[in-house]
Short mmCIF file of C-alpha atoms in Angstrom, two decimals:
data_model
loop_
_atom_site.label_atom_id
_atom_site.label_comp_id
_atom_site.label_asym_id
_atom_site.label_seq_id
_atom_site.Cartn_x
_atom_site.Cartn_y
_atom_site.Cartn_z
CA UNK S 183 19.70 -41.57 83.83
CA UNK S 184 19.33 -43.08 87.38
CA UNK S 185 21.70 -46.01 88.58
CA UNK S 186 21.19 -47.50 92.00
CA UNK S 187 24.08 -49.57 93.08
CA UNK S 188 23.80 -52.06 96.05
CA UNK S 189 21.52 -49.84 98.13
CA UNK S 190 20.81 -50.67 101.62
CA UNK S 191 18.64 -48.69 103.99
CA UNK S 192 18.37 -49.99 107.65
CA UNK S 193 16.23 -48.89 110.44
CA UNK S 194 17.70 -50.84 113.40
CA UNK S 195 17.25 -54.41 112.62
CA UNK S 196 14.77 -53.56 109.67
CA UNK S 197 16.47 -53.84 106.33
CA UNK S 198 13.90 -51.94 104.48
CA UNK S 199 16.08 -51.78 101.36
CA UNK S 200 18.54 -54.67 101.09
CA UNK S 201 20.84 -54.60 98.32
CA UNK S 202 18.71 -53.22 95.57
CA UNK S 203 20.51 -52.30 92.15
CA UNK S 204 18.57 -51.04 89.14
CA UNK S 205 18.94 -48.41 86.28
CA UNK S 206 16.21 -46.08 84.87
CA UNK S 207 16.85 -45.29 81.34
CA UNK S 208 16.20 -41.64 80.08
CA UNK S 209 13.05 -41.19 78.23
CA UNK S 210 11.47 -44.40 79.96
CA UNK S 211 8.35 -44.81 82.14
CA UNK S 212 9.41 -47.37 84.51
CA UNK S 213 7.02 -49.17 86.96
CA UNK S 214 8.11 -50.15 90.19
CA UNK S 215 5.87 -52.78 91.93
CA UNK S 216 5.93 -55.45 94.56
CA UNK S 217 3.80 -56.36 97.79
CA UNK S 218 3.30 -54.14 100.76
CA UNK S 219 6.52 -53.99 102.73
CA UNK S 220 8.89 -54.49 99.68
CA UNK S 221 10.65 -51.47 100.10
CA UNK S 222 9.49 -49.35 97.15
CA UNK S 223 8.72 -46.18 99.12
CA UNK S 224 11.72 -46.25 101.17
CA UNK S 225 13.86 -46.68 97.85
CA UNK S 226 12.12 -43.48 96.58
CA UNK S 227 12.86 -41.67 99.84
CA UNK S 228 16.54 -42.26 99.60
CA UNK S 229 16.86 -41.57 95.96
CA UNK S 230 14.99 -38.37 96.43
CA UNK S 231 17.28 -37.39 99.27
CA UNK S 232 14.84 -37.67 102.16
CA UNK S 233 17.09 -40.59 103.76
CA UNK S 234 20.78 -41.05 103.77
CA UNK S 235 21.42 -44.67 102.71
CA UNK S 236 23.27 -47.02 105.15
CA UNK S 237 25.28 -48.00 102.17
CA UNK S 238 25.58 -48.03 98.42
CA UNK S 239 25.16 -45.32 95.53
CA UNK S 240 22.67 -43.35 93.76
CA UNK S 241 23.89 -41.75 90.49
CA UNK S 242 21.99 -39.25 88.17
CA UNK S 243 23.51 -38.81 84.86
CA UNK S 244 26.71 -40.61 86.15
CA UNK S 245 27.04 -37.97 89.00
CA UNK S 246 27.02 -39.35 92.53
CA UNK S 247 24.02 -37.91 94.30
CA UNK S 248 23.96 -40.29 97.26
CA UNK S 249 22.41 -38.42 100.34
CA UNK S 250 21.98 -35.08 98.87
CA UNK S 251 19.11 -33.17 100.14
CA UNK S 252 15.66 -32.84 98.37
CA UNK S 253 16.26 -28.97 97.65
CA UNK S 254 19.55 -29.97 96.13
CA UNK S 255 18.25 -32.68 93.96
CA UNK S 256 15.34 -30.49 93.01
CA UNK S 257 17.76 -28.01 91.56
CA UNK S 258 19.19 -30.89 89.65
CA UNK S 259 15.97 -31.85 87.99
CA UNK S 260 14.96 -34.71 90.24
CA UNK S 261 11.40 -34.46 91.59
CA UNK S 262 8.90 -36.52 93.36
CA UNK S 263 5.33 -36.78 94.57
CA UNK S 264 3.68 -38.27 97.31
CA UNK S 265 0.91 -40.84 97.72
CA UNK S 266 -0.73 -38.45 100.05
CA UNK S 267 -0.79 -34.91 98.05
CA UNK S 268 1.18 -32.11 99.52
CA UNK S 269 -0.96 -29.16 98.24
CA UNK S 270 -1.11 -25.61 100.18
CA UNK S 271 -4.71 -26.25 100.81
CA UNK S 272 -5.66 -22.45 101.35
CA UNK S 273 -4.00 -21.28 98.20
CA UNK S 274 -5.73 -21.59 94.67
CA UNK S 275 -4.60 -24.29 92.06
CA UNK S 276 -2.88 -21.39 90.27
CA UNK S 277 -1.05 -20.08 93.16
CA UNK S 278 0.08 -23.64 94.42
CA UNK S 279 1.50 -23.78 90.70
CA UNK S 280 3.08 -20.31 91.00
CA UNK S 281 4.99 -21.24 94.33
CA UNK S 282 7.10 -23.84 92.90
CA UNK S 283 9.91 -22.05 90.94
CA UNK S 284 12.61 -21.35 93.15
CA UNK S 285 14.73 -18.15 93.77
CA UNK S 286 12.09 -15.84 92.67
CA UNK S 287 12.95 -12.10 92.80
CA UNK S 288 9.98 -11.04 94.79
CA UNK S 289 11.25 -13.30 97.75
CA UNK S 290 13.85 -11.00 98.32
CA UNK S 291 13.13 -7.85 100.23
CA UNK S 292 15.60 -5.76 98.39
CA UNK S 293 14.35 -6.70 95.06
CA UNK S 294 10.58 -6.12 96.05
CA UNK S 295 11.51 -2.60 97.16
CA UNK S 296 13.87 -1.37 94.46
CA UNK S 297 13.12 -3.92 91.45
CA UNK S 298 9.65 -3.55 91.03
CA UNK S 299 9.23 -3.78 87.46
CA UNK S 300 11.35 -6.90 87.10
CA UNK S 301 9.74 -8.59 89.96
CA UNK S 302 6.19 -7.86 88.17
CA UNK S 303 7.53 -9.26 84.86
CA UNK S 304 9.20 -12.37 86.56
CA UNK S 305 5.56 -13.02 88.09
CA UNK S 306 3.65 -12.45 85.09
CA UNK S 307 5.92 -15.02 83.26
CA UNK S 308 5.45 -17.53 86.06
CA UNK S 309 1.64 -16.94 85.96
CA UNK S 310 1.61 -17.55 82.27
CA UNK S 311 3.75 -20.84 82.77
CA UNK S 312 1.14 -21.80 85.47
CA UNK S 313 -1.69 -21.10 83.10
CA UNK S 314 -0.05 -23.30 80.18
CA UNK S 315 0.26 -25.95 82.65
CA UNK S 316 -3.47 -25.86 84.02
CA UNK S 317 -4.63 -25.91 80.28
CA UNK S 318 -2.17 -28.96 79.41
CA UNK S 319 -3.81 -30.84 82.33
CA UNK S 320 -7.42 -29.82 81.41
CA UNK S 321 -7.97 -28.30 84.89
CA UNK S 322 -9.12 -24.78 83.71
CA UNK S 323 -12.33 -25.23 85.61
CA UNK S 324 -10.52 -25.26 89.05
CA UNK S 325 -7.60 -22.98 88.50
CA UNK S 326 -9.25 -20.49 91.14
CA UNK S 327 -10.38 -23.00 93.37
CA UNK S 328 -8.69 -23.48 96.69
CA UNK S 329 -6.58 -26.79 96.50
CA UNK S 330 -7.84 -27.99 99.65
CA UNK S 331 -11.17 -28.26 98.09
CA UNK S 332 -10.07 -30.59 95.28
CA UNK S 333 -10.87 -33.99 94.70
CA UNK S 334 -8.18 -36.69 95.43
CA UNK S 335 -7.62 -37.24 91.84
CA UNK S 336 -7.42 -33.39 91.23
CA UNK S 337 -5.07 -33.11 94.01
CA UNK S 338 -2.79 -35.63 91.92
CA UNK S 339 -3.08 -33.73 88.88
CA UNK S 340 -1.89 -30.64 90.91
CA UNK S 341 1.06 -32.54 92.10
CA UNK S 342 1.93 -33.54 88.68
CA UNK S 343 1.35 -29.96 87.41
CA UNK S 344 3.97 -28.80 90.10
CA UNK S 345 6.52 -30.95 88.52
CA UNK S 346 5.91 -29.09 85.18
CA UNK S 347 6.70 -25.78 86.68
CA UNK S 348 10.33 -26.38 86.55
CA UNK S 349 12.90 -28.17 84.31
CA UNK S 350 12.38 -31.73 85.48
CA UNK S 351 14.76 -34.38 84.38
CA UNK S 352 13.15 -37.22 86.12
CA UNK S 353 9.95 -37.61 88.35
CA UNK S 354 9.30 -40.32 90.78
CA UNK S 355 5.53 -40.68 91.30
CA UNK S 356 4.38 -42.74 94.39
CA UNK S 357 0.96 -44.31 93.91
CA UNK S 358 -0.30 -41.46 91.78
CA UNK S 359 -3.50 -43.75 91.12
CA UNK S 360 -4.36 -44.29 94.81
CA UNK S 361 -7.85 -43.33 95.89
CA UNK S 362 -8.52 -41.99 92.20
CA UNK S 363 -11.57 -42.72 90.22
CA UNK S 364 -11.15 -44.52 87.05
CA UNK S 365 -12.13 -41.43 85.01
CA UNK S 366 -9.47 -39.25 86.53
CA UNK S 367 -6.99 -41.88 86.32
CA UNK S 368 -7.27 -42.02 82.55
CA UNK S 369 -6.94 -38.30 82.53
CA UNK S 370 -3.65 -38.52 84.81
CA UNK S 371 -2.43 -41.46 82.50
CA UNK S 372 -2.88 -39.48 79.60
CA UNK S 373 -0.91 -36.49 80.96
CA UNK S 374 2.09 -38.65 81.89
CA UNK S 375 2.20 -40.39 78.68
CA UNK S 376 2.09 -36.60 76.88
CA UNK S 377 4.75 -35.47 79.06
CA UNK S 378 6.84 -38.52 78.16
CA UNK S 379 6.19 -38.59 74.60
CA UNK S 380 5.97 -34.87 73.79
CA UNK S 381 8.12 -33.26 76.32
CA UNK S 382 10.69 -36.06 77.04
CA UNK S 383 9.89 -36.54 80.81
CA UNK S 384 11.49 -39.54 82.37
CA UNK S 385 9.23 -41.13 85.13
CA UNK S 386 9.62 -43.83 87.68
CA UNK S 387 6.20 -44.76 89.55
CA UNK S 388 5.05 -46.91 92.33
CA UNK S 389 1.55 -48.22 91.60
CA UNK S 390 -0.40 -51.33 92.58
CA UNK S 391 -2.75 -50.99 89.89
CA UNK S 392 -1.35 -53.45 87.35
CA UNK S 393 -3.71 -52.21 84.33
CA UNK S 394 -2.45 -48.70 84.79
CA UNK S 395 1.23 -49.84 84.89
CA UNK S 396 0.54 -52.16 81.81
CA UNK S 397 -0.58 -49.09 79.94
CA UNK S 398 2.19 -46.85 80.91
CA UNK S 399 5.32 -48.65 81.94
CA UNK S 400 7.92 -50.50 80.11
CA UNK S 401 10.16 -51.75 81.75
CA UNK S 402 8.54 -52.76 85.16
CA UNK S 403 10.56 -53.48 88.04
CA UNK S 404 9.69 -55.75 90.84
CA UNK S 405 10.93 -55.44 94.40
CA UNK S 406 10.55 -57.96 97.29
CA UNK S 407 12.24 -58.17 100.76
CA UNK S 408 14.21 -54.61 99.92
CA UNK S 409 15.92 -56.05 96.82
CA UNK S 410 15.08 -56.19 93.02
CA UNK S 411 13.33 -59.56 92.20
CA UNK S 412 12.43 -59.19 88.49
CA UNK S 413 12.32 -57.02 85.59
CA UNK S 414 10.61 -57.01 82.14
CA UNK S 415 7.57 -55.96 80.41
CA UNK S 416 4.24 -55.93 82.33
CA UNK S 417 3.18 -59.12 80.60
CA UNK S 418 6.67 -60.84 81.58
CA UNK S 419 6.63 -59.84 85.22
CA UNK S 420 2.87 -60.96 85.58
CA UNK S 421 3.77 -64.38 84.32
CA UNK S 422 6.78 -64.58 86.33
CA UNK S 423 6.66 -67.46 89.04
CA UNK S 424 8.84 -65.58 91.58
CA UNK S 425 6.68 -62.48 91.18
CA UNK S 426 3.51 -64.54 91.64
CA UNK S 427 4.85 -66.32 94.83
CA UNK S 428 6.06 -62.87 96.14
CA UNK S 429 2.55 -61.40 95.85
CA UNK S 430 0.48 -64.54 96.67
CA UNK S 431 2.84 -66.57 98.66
CA UNK S 432 2.52 -69.64 96.62
CA UNK S 433 3.23 -70.24 92.94
CA UNK S 434 0.26 -69.63 90.42
CA UNK S 435 0.47 -73.34 89.39
CA UNK S 436 -0.23 -74.46 93.01
CA UNK S 437 -3.00 -71.97 93.24
CA UNK S 438 -6.38 -73.73 93.01
CA UNK S 439 -9.02 -72.19 90.49
CA UNK S 440 -6.49 -69.69 89.14
CA UNK S 441 -5.65 -69.95 85.46
CA UNK S 442 -2.23 -69.72 84.17
#
C-alpha cells in the first residue's frame, strides 16, 4: 500500500532521513522501531505531508503522493496520530469525533440557512457514527466528558477513534503507547487488532515498547541514522546483531551479563 523510495530529508547539515526505502503491505500492522534520533518521526512527517522531502518518493497504492499536503492525504485515506494527542480539549469526546468528517453541510452558511433538514439528517448520521466508534472503543463512560479531562491513555483511544470517523486506508500511529498505563495499553492494542482483523485497517506504528510491538506487529522495520537497518519478525529483529549494536552501542555477545 505504501512504498518509500530512497527518501531523504535534510535540515541544513542534519540528514534526519538518509536514503530510507521500505514498503508497507495492505492489511498489515507494521512496526517501526529504532533508537532515539533514528529518523522515525521525521519519516512519518514526510509520508503524512508535514514536510516535503529533500529527495525521494512516497507512493500510495502506486500513486505518487510525495509532498502532498496533509488535508489532501486525509482525503485519500492516509491518516496519522501524534505522540502528544491533539484533542479539542473544551469539546466532549463525542463532539471531538463529530468534528472529523470533512465537507459537512452545516459548515456552509447557505446550507445552514436553506437546507436545514439535510443538515440535521447529516448531523444525526455523524452522531450515530460517533456513538458506534465510542462503543467499539469501550469509552461510553466518557462520551460526554470534556476531552481535556481525559487521561493520557483515553486521549490515545480518542485519537484512534478519530481515524475511525472516515474511510481510512492506512493509519500511522506515533508512539500510541507513550505514557499509557498497562491496562489501557492492552485496550488500545485490542482495538488496533480488531480494526485490522475485522475492518481491514492497515497500520504502521512507531513504538518503543517491544512487548507491545511483538504482540501486534509483523513485520517490524528497524531504522538507524535515517535509513532502514533491518526488517523481519519481532523475534528476528531482537536477535539481529546490527539492531542490538544500534540500540546498545555494542554487540550483544560483547555485553557482559547479557544472555544471548
